Short mmCIF file of C-alpha atoms in Angstrom, two decimals:
data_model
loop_
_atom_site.label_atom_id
_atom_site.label_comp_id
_atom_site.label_asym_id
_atom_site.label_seq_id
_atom_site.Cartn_x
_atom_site.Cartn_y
_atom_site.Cartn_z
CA UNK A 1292 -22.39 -147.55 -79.99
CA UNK A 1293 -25.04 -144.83 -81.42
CA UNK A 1294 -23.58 -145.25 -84.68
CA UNK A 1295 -23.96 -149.05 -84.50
CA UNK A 1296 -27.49 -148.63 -83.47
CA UNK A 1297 -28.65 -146.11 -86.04
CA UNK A 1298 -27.13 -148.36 -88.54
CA UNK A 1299 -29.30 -151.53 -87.67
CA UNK A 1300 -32.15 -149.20 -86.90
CA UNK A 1301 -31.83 -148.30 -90.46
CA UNK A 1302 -30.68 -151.29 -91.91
CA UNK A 1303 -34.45 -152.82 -90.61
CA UNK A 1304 -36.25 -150.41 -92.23
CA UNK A 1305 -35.72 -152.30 -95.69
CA UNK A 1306 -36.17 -155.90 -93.78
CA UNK A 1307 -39.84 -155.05 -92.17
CA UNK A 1308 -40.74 -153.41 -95.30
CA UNK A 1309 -39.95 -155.92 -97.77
CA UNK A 1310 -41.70 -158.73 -99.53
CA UNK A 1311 -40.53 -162.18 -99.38
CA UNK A 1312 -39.34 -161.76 -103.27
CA UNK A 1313 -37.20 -158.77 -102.35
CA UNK A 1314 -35.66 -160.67 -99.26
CA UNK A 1315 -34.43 -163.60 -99.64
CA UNK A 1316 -32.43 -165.36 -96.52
CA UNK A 1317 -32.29 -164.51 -93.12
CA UNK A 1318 -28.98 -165.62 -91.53
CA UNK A 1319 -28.52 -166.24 -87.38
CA UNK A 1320 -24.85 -168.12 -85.46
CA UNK A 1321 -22.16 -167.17 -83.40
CA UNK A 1322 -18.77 -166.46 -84.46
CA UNK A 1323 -15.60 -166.51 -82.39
CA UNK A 1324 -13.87 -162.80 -82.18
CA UNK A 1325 -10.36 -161.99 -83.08
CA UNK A 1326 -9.07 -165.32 -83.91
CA UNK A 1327 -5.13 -166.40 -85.31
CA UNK A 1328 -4.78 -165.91 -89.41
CA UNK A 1329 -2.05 -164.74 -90.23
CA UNK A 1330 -1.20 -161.94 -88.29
CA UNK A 1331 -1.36 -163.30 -84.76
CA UNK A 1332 -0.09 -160.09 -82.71
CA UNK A 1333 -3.54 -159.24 -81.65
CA UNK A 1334 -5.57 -162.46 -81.43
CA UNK A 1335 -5.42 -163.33 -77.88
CA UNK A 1336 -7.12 -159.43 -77.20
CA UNK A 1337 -10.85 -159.08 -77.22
CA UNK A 1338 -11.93 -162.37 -76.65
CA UNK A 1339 -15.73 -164.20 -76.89
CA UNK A 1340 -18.15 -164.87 -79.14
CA UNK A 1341 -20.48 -162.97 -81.28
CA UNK A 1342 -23.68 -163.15 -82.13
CA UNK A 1343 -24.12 -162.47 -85.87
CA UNK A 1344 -26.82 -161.76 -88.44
CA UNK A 1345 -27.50 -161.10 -91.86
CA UNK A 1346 -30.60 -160.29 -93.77
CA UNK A 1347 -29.65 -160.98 -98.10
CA UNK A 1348 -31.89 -159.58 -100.70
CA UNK A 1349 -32.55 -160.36 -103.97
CA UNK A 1350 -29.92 -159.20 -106.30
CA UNK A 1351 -31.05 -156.32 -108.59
CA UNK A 1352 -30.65 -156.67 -112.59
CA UNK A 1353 -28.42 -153.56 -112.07
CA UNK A 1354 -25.73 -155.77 -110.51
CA UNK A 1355 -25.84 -158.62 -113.57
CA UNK A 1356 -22.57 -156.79 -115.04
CA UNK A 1357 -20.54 -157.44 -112.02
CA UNK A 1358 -22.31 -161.19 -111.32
CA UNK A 1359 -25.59 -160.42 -109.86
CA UNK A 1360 -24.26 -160.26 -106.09
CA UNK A 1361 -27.03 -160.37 -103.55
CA UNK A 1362 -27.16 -157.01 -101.36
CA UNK A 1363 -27.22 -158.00 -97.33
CA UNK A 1364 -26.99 -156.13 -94.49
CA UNK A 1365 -25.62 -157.46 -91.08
CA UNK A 1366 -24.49 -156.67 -87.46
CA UNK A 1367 -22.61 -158.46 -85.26
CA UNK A 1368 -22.43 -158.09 -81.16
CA UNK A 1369 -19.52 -159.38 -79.22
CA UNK A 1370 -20.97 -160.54 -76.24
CA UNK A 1371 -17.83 -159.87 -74.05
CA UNK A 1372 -18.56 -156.20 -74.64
CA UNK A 1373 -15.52 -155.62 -76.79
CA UNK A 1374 -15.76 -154.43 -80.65
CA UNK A 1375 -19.28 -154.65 -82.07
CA UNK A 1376 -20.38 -153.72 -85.67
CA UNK A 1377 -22.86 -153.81 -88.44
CA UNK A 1378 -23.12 -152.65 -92.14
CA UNK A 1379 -23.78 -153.92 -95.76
CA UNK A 1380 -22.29 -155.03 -98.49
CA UNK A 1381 -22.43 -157.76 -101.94
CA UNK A 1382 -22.18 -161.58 -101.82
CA UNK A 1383 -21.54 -163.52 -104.72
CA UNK A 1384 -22.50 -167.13 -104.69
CA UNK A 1385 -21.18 -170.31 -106.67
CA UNK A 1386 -22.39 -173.49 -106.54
CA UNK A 1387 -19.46 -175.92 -107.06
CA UNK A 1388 -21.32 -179.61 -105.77
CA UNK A 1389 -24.84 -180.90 -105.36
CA UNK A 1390 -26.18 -178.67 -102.24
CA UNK A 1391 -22.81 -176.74 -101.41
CA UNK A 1392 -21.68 -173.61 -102.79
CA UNK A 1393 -18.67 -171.02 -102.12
CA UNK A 1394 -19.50 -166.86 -101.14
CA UNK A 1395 -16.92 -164.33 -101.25
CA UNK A 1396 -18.56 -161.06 -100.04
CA UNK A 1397 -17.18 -157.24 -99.81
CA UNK A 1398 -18.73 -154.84 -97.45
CA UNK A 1399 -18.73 -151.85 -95.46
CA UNK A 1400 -18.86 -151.82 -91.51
CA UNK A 1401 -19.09 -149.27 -88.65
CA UNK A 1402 -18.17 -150.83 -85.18
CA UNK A 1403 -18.08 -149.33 -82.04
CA UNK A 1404 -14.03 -150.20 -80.98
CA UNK A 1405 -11.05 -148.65 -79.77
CA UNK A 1406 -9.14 -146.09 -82.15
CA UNK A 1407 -6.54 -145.02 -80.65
CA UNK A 1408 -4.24 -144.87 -77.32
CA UNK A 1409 -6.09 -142.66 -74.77
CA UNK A 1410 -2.44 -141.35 -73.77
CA UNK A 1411 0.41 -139.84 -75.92
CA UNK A 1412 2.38 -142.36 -77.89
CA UNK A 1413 5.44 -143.91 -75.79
CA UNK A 1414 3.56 -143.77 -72.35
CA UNK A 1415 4.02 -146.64 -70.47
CA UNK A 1416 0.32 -146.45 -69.52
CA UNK A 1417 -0.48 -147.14 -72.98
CA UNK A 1418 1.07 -151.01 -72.36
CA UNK A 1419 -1.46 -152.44 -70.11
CA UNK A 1420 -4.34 -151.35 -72.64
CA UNK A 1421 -2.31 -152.50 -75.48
CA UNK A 1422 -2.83 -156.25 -73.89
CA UNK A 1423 -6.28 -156.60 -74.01
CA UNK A 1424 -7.81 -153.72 -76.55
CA UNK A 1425 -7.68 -153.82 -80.71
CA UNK A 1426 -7.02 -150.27 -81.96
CA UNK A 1427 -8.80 -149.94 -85.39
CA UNK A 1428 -7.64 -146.78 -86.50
CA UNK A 1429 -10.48 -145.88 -88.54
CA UNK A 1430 -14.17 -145.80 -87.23
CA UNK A 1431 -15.41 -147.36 -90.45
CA UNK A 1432 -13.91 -150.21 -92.13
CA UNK A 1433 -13.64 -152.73 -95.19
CA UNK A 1434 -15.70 -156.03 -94.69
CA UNK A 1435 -14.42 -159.05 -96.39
CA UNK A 1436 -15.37 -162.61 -95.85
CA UNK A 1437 -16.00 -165.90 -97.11
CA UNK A 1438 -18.63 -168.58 -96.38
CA UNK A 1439 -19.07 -172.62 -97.48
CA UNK A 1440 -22.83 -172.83 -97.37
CA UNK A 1441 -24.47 -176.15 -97.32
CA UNK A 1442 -28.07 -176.74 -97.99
CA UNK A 1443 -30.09 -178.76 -95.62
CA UNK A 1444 -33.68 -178.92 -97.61
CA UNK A 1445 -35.55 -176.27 -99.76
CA UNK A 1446 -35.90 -173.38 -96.66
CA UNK A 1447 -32.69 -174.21 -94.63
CA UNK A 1448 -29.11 -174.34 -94.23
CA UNK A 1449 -25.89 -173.95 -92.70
CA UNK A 1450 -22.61 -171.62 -93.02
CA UNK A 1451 -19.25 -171.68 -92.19
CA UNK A 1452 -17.93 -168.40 -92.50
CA UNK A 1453 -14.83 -165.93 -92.05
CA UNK A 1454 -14.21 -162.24 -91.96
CA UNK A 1455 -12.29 -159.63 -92.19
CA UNK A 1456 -12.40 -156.55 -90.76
CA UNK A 1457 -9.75 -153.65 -91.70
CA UNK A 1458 -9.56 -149.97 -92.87
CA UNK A 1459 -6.48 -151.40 -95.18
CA UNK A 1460 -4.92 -147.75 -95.18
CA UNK A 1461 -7.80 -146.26 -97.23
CA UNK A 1462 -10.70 -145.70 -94.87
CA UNK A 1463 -8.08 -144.43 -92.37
CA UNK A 1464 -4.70 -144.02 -91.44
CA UNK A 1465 -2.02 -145.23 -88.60
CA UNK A 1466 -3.00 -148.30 -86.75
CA UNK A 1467 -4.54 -151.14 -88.88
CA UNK A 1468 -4.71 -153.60 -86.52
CA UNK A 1469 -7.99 -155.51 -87.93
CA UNK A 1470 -10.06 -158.46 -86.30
CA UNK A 1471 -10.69 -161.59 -87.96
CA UNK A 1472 -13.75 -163.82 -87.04
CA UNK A 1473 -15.07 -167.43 -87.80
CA UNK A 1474 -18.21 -168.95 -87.10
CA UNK A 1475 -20.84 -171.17 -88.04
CA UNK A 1476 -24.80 -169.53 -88.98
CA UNK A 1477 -27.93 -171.00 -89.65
CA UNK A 1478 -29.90 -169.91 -93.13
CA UNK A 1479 -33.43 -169.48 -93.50
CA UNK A 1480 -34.69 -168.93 -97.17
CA UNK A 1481 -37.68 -167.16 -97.73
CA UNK A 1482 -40.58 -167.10 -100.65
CA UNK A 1483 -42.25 -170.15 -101.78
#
């Protein structure tokens, strides 16, 4: 939970700092935790909502050769007290229709979950945590998500989004369980 703390204690630093040019939405909704995909083994452990935010920034002319993502940094607290997390990443954003438009994003995430079994593999104590806990294997993972935004006038608008959350064998090894999220946020655009 210190890591998850220092991360949005740093992550403001930019936010407070910044001029409305630099920062460019603001992002507030609640997403359900750990839903049913594809893999549905572990979607009916760690349960409730979350309450998530996102701060985007303007996307810097170095980033033109890959699309001209936006930056963002987020965080997102399950309010059942299970896996929490925050980090940053890129969004790209298409429109594709008269105020909607589709965002794919890629990030990077530290959360504050279960690794691994507290006991030796095979113990039978191991079963009755296995029910309600997602084992993550890695302490940081890959982000990935995607969002239909809609606006809803110049400064606001709304999101339906879904995430990812895995180490996908690279960030760490052994369990891979993963969590996958959907929820609905609220956008606030800033500058004139």
């Amino acid at each position: 939970m210190r890591r998850l703390l220092a991360l949005l204690a740093l992550a403001a630093v930019p936010a407070a700092t910044a001029s409305a040019q630099l920062v460019e939405e603001v992002r507030v909704g609640l997403t359900q935790h750990n839903i049913c995909v594809l893999d549905c083994d572990n979607a009916h452990k760690e349960q409730g909502p979350n309450v998530s935010g996102e701060i985007v920034f303007a996307s810097p002319d170095v980033l033109d050769v890959i699309g001209s993502p936006r930056p963002y940094v987020m965080a997102s607290v399950n309010l059942g007290g299970d896996t929490s997390f925050g980090g940053a990443g890129l969004h790209w954003n298409w429109d594709f229709a008269d105020g909607w438009s589709f965002e794919p994003g890629i990030g990077y995430v530290i959360h504050d979950g279960e690794l691994s079994f507290p006991f030796p593999q095979g113990d039978p104590r191991n079963d009755v945590i296995s029910e309600s806990k997602v084992f993550l294997g890695s302490r940081d993972l890959f982000r990935t998500s995607l969002a239909l935004n809609r606006d809803l006038g110049d400064k606001w608008g709304a999101q339906l989004m879904f995430e990812h959350l895995s180490h996908g064998q690279i960030l760490g090894k052994g369990r891979n369980q993963g969590i996958d999220n959907v929820g609905v946020r609220v956008i606030y655009r800033l500058g004139e």
